[in-house]
Tab-separated table of C-alpha atoms in Angstrom:
chain	number	residue	atom	x	y	z
A	1	MET	CA	0.000	0.000	0.000
A	2	THR	CA	1.430	3.388	-1.009
A	3	PRO	CA	1.831	6.272	1.534
A	4	SER	CA	-0.810	8.366	-0.296
A	5	ILE	CA	-3.370	5.564	0.088
A	6	LYS	CA	-2.542	5.241	3.803
A	7	LYS	CA	-3.170	8.955	4.309
A	8	ALA	CA	-6.546	8.879	2.565
A	9	PRO	CA	-8.598	7.648	5.573
A	10	VAL	CA	-7.026	10.304	7.806
A	11	LEU	CA	-7.792	13.019	5.262
A	12	LEU	CA	-11.404	11.832	4.987
A	13	LEU	CA	-11.763	11.939	8.768
A	14	VAL	CA	-10.424	15.501	8.891
A	15	LEU	CA	-12.743	16.636	6.097
A	16	GLY	CA	-15.694	14.953	7.821
A	17	ALA	CA	-14.913	16.692	11.088
A	18	LEU	CA	-14.694	20.060	9.339
A	19	ALA	CA	-18.046	19.456	7.648
A	20	VAL	CA	-19.688	18.642	10.987
A	21	LEU	CA	-18.172	21.763	12.555
A	22	ALA	CA	-19.431	23.939	9.676
A	23	THR	CA	-22.934	22.503	10.025
A	24	VAL	CA	-22.967	23.218	13.760
A	25	LEU	CA	-21.862	26.798	13.161
A	26	VAL	CA	-24.527	27.396	10.499
A	27	LEU	CA	-27.288	25.995	12.706
A	28	SER	CA	-26.166	28.035	15.680
A	29	LEU	CA	-26.295	31.206	13.600
A	30	ALA	CA	-29.656	30.351	12.070
A	31	ASN	CA	-31.138	29.602	15.479
A	32	ARG	CA	-29.511	32.463	17.321
A	33	ALA	CA	-30.969	33.318	20.702
A	34	ALA	CA	-31.522	37.026	21.172
A	35	PRO	CA	-30.362	38.401	24.520
A	36	GLN	CA	-33.069	39.408	26.947
A	37	ALA	CA	-33.470	43.158	27.234
A	38	ALA	CA	-35.925	45.372	29.038
A	39	LEU	CA	-38.416	46.949	26.658
A	40	PRO	CA	-38.866	50.740	26.748
A	41	ALA	CA	-41.896	52.265	28.442
A	42	ASP	CA	-43.414	53.120	25.059
A	43	ALA	CA	-42.823	49.610	23.677
A	44	ARG	CA	-46.453	49.083	22.640
A	45	GLU	CA	-46.438	52.245	20.549
A	46	ARG	CA	-43.073	51.418	19.026
A	47	LEU	CA	-44.115	47.867	18.137
A	48	ILE	CA	-47.117	48.884	16.059
A	49	ARG	CA	-47.638	52.348	14.641
A	50	ALA	CA	-51.057	53.529	13.477
A	51	ASP	CA	-49.971	53.158	9.839
A	52	SER	CA	-48.060	49.879	10.199
A	53	PRO	CA	-49.285	47.483	7.494
A	54	ALA	CA	-50.930	44.272	8.663
A	55	LEU	CA	-52.008	41.014	7.058
A	56	GLY	CA	-54.889	39.384	8.905
A	57	PRO	CA	-57.837	40.573	11.015
A	58	ALA	CA	-57.337	43.448	13.445
A	59	ASN	CA	-59.133	41.454	16.168
A	60	ALA	CA	-56.913	38.367	15.813
A	61	ASN	CA	-55.961	36.696	19.078
A	62	VAL	CA	-52.300	36.665	18.116
A	63	THR	CA	-50.300	39.516	16.596
A	64	ILE	CA	-46.885	38.836	15.107
A	65	VAL	CA	-44.697	41.867	14.530
A	66	GLU	CA	-41.831	41.222	12.133
A	67	PHE	CA	-38.913	43.586	11.678
A	68	PHE	CA	-37.656	42.607	8.242
A	69	ASP	CA	-35.340	43.673	5.452
A	70	PRO	CA	-36.341	42.896	1.845
A	71	GLU	CA	-32.664	42.273	1.097
A	72	CYS	CA	-32.201	39.865	4.032
A	73	GLU	CA	-31.612	36.242	2.987
A	74	ALA	CA	-32.973	34.872	6.271
A	75	CYS	CA	-36.172	36.915	5.792
A	76	ARG	CA	-36.531	35.427	2.335
A	77	ALA	CA	-35.912	31.916	3.654
A	78	ILE	CA	-38.552	32.079	6.382
A	79	GLU	CA	-41.210	33.846	4.288
A	80	PRO	CA	-42.905	30.693	2.877
A	81	ASP	CA	-43.223	29.198	6.358
A	82	LEU	CA	-44.467	32.496	7.751
A	83	MET	CA	-47.219	32.633	5.125
A	84	ARG	CA	-48.019	28.972	5.794
A	85	LEU	CA	-48.537	29.731	9.486
A	86	LEU	CA	-50.843	32.636	8.640
A	87	GLU	CA	-52.879	30.278	6.462
A	88	LYS	CA	-52.877	27.522	9.086
A	89	TYR	CA	-54.106	29.889	11.804
A	90	ASP	CA	-56.361	31.834	9.456
A	91	GLY	CA	-58.420	34.414	11.354
A	92	GLN	CA	-56.482	33.851	14.568
A	93	VAL	CA	-53.178	35.479	13.652
A	94	ARG	CA	-52.219	38.745	11.981
A	95	LEU	CA	-48.795	39.834	10.767
A	96	VAL	CA	-47.568	43.396	11.185
A	97	ALA	CA	-44.592	44.304	8.987
A	98	ARG	CA	-41.918	46.792	10.057
A	99	TYR	CA	-38.812	47.733	8.097
A	100	PHE	CA	-35.318	47.284	9.487
A	101	PRO	CA	-32.884	48.082	6.640
A	102	LEU	CA	-29.410	46.597	6.848
A	103	HIS	CA	-28.201	46.511	3.226
A	104	SER	CA	-27.377	48.864	0.379
A	105	ASN	CA	-30.664	48.522	-1.517
A	106	SER	CA	-33.020	47.865	1.397
A	107	VAL	CA	-34.583	51.337	1.351
A	108	LEU	CA	-35.066	51.330	-2.430
A	109	ALA	CA	-36.772	47.950	-2.134
A	110	ALA	CA	-39.053	49.408	0.509
A	111	GLY	CA	-39.871	52.168	-1.968
A	112	LEU	CA	-41.136	49.590	-4.448
A	113	ILE	CA	-43.249	47.903	-1.766
A	114	GLU	CA	-44.747	51.220	-0.687
A	115	ALA	CA	-45.507	52.178	-4.288
A	116	ALA	CA	-47.377	48.907	-4.717
A	117	ALA	CA	-49.320	49.559	-1.514
A	118	GLN	CA	-50.346	53.000	-2.783
A	119	GLU	CA	-52.164	51.295	-5.645
A	120	ASP	CA	-53.694	48.509	-3.570
A	121	GLU	CA	-52.789	47.249	-0.098
A	122	ALA	CA	-52.967	43.670	-1.345
A	123	LYS	CA	-50.228	44.523	-3.851
A	124	ARG	CA	-47.914	45.329	-0.927
A	125	TRP	CA	-47.621	41.647	-0.056
A	126	ARG	CA	-47.330	40.604	-3.677
A	127	ALA	CA	-44.449	43.065	-4.177
A	128	ARG	CA	-42.755	41.873	-0.997
A	129	ASP	CA	-42.992	38.249	-2.136
A	130	TYR	CA	-41.775	39.181	-5.623
A	131	LEU	CA	-38.721	40.962	-4.224
A	132	PHE	CA	-37.861	37.924	-2.122
A	133	THR	CA	-38.238	35.715	-5.206
A	134	LYS	CA	-35.913	37.975	-7.224
A	135	GLN	CA	-33.533	38.718	-4.355
A	136	SER	CA	-30.617	36.871	-5.941
A	137	GLU	CA	-30.753	39.337	-8.853
A	138	TRP	CA	-30.672	42.587	-6.890
A	139	GLY	CA	-29.465	41.726	-3.403
A	140	GLU	CA	-25.946	42.197	-2.067
A	141	GLN	CA	-25.157	44.835	-4.698
A	142	GLN	CA	-23.160	47.919	-3.757
A	143	THR	CA	-24.751	50.148	-6.391
A	144	PRO	CA	-28.392	51.309	-6.481
A	145	GLN	CA	-30.577	48.784	-8.314
A	146	THR	CA	-33.112	51.402	-9.426
A	147	SER	CA	-33.424	50.131	-13.000
A	148	LYS	CA	-34.145	46.604	-11.796
A	149	PHE	CA	-36.832	47.849	-9.419
A	150	LEU	CA	-38.452	49.789	-12.260
A	151	ASP	CA	-38.418	46.634	-14.380
A	152	TYR	CA	-40.000	44.741	-11.486
A	153	ALA	CA	-42.652	47.451	-11.264
A	154	ALA	CA	-43.606	46.744	-14.870
A	155	ASN	CA	-43.699	43.002	-14.187
A	156	LEU	CA	-46.021	43.660	-11.239
A	157	GLY	CA	-48.276	45.862	-13.332
A	158	LEU	CA	-47.451	48.992	-11.328
A	159	ASP	CA	-47.331	52.548	-12.617
A	160	ARG	CA	-43.668	53.182	-13.486
A	161	GLU	CA	-43.764	56.921	-12.768
A	162	GLN	CA	-45.400	56.386	-9.395
A	163	VAL	CA	-42.780	53.799	-8.505
A	164	GLN	CA	-39.996	56.198	-9.535
A	165	ARG	CA	-41.468	58.863	-7.255
A	166	SER	CA	-41.659	56.371	-4.411
A	167	LEU	CA	-38.053	55.285	-4.917
A	168	ASP	CA	-36.998	58.950	-4.677
A	169	SER	CA	-39.440	59.818	-1.897
A	170	THR	CA	-38.156	61.345	1.332
A	171	GLU	CA	-41.480	60.337	2.879
A	172	VAL	CA	-40.714	56.665	2.280
A	173	ARG	CA	-37.193	57.118	3.598
A	174	ASP	CA	-38.564	58.798	6.722
A	175	LEU	CA	-41.034	55.946	7.235
A	176	VAL	CA	-38.299	53.332	6.914
A	177	GLU	CA	-36.042	55.289	9.275
A	178	ARG	CA	-38.847	55.592	11.823
A	179	ASP	CA	-39.317	51.814	11.713
A	180	ARG	CA	-35.573	51.316	12.127
A	181	GLN	CA	-35.451	53.633	15.130
A	182	ASP	CA	-38.397	51.807	16.689
A	183	GLY	CA	-36.587	48.542	16.145
A	184	LEU	CA	-33.404	49.829	17.732
A	185	ALA	CA	-35.383	51.067	20.754
A	186	LEU	CA	-36.880	47.580	21.087
A	187	GLY	CA	-33.472	45.924	20.966
A	188	VAL	CA	-33.629	44.741	17.366
A	189	SER	CA	-30.187	44.217	15.849
A	190	GLY	CA	-30.825	41.758	13.019
A	191	THR	CA	-33.499	40.450	10.721
A	192	PRO	CA	-35.906	38.868	10.864
A	193	THR	CA	-36.866	39.672	14.448
A	194	PHE	CA	-40.304	38.619	15.658
A	195	PHE	CA	-42.508	39.717	18.525
A	196	VAL	CA	-45.546	37.568	19.371
A	197	ASN	CA	-48.187	39.430	21.370
A	198	GLY	CA	-45.501	41.840	22.500
A	199	GLN	CA	-42.991	39.170	23.537
A	200	ARG	CA	-39.784	38.893	21.602
A	201	LEU	CA	-39.131	35.502	20.025
A	202	GLN	CA	-35.850	34.375	21.523
A	203	GLU	CA	-35.049	31.625	19.017
A	204	LEU	CA	-35.167	32.221	15.291
A	205	SER	CA	-36.878	29.143	13.897
A	206	VAL	CA	-40.228	28.219	12.416
A	207	GLN	CA	-40.776	25.741	15.234
A	208	ALA	CA	-40.206	28.404	17.883
A	209	LEU	CA	-42.533	30.811	16.095
A	210	GLU	CA	-45.331	28.245	15.868
A	211	ALA	CA	-44.827	27.270	19.501
A	212	ALA	CA	-45.173	30.930	20.494
A	213	ILE	CA	-48.386	31.180	18.462
A	214	GLU	CA	-49.806	28.063	20.136
A	215	ALA	CA	-48.852	29.375	23.575
A	216	ALA	CA	-50.505	32.711	22.890
A	217	LEU	CA	-53.687	31.020	21.643
A	218	THR	CA	-53.984	28.801	24.699
A	219	SER	CA	-53.026	31.366	27.335
A	220	PRO	CA	-55.925	32.691	29.473
């Protein structure tokens, strides 16, 4: 047996150990536990503003507040499961969306979402889903992706000029900044961050989110 063949099992063991370590690190990041922090006295107001968009009935027993970034890969990854939970608990749960921009094109993406909402509130959620679907095309870019967003507007059947105004709008930028400041006051540092009936979800996973929903539904 040649020396290279003798070394092969050792090399395979080392590579296997590295793969296991990488998996553990990825899972620990994906299921990060947020540190406990005291909420500010005006936490209720900061969680949900009068104009915060919501999906689901206002009188739902459970309210989920999500601080999200359209450019966030984790937000994109959890979106299908989030929508599945809303469908599963139809009429019992509502989702309130708040912006928390962390990337170069996050605010521009919010401009597209807000332009869609100006035409029809239902289009807000369609635009959000569309941006997540196309995220690999426009995300993680260091230059403004304005032309892509205008193309997406056409694909969504939105008025191009209205979308352009929204992308340039200081009003939209102020809204996004207000959401970000609310998030910071509530201890938000990453996305997505969820609050279920005012309680911050400490573990980022679909299982933890559903467990929090179930607990809220069964609590007296």
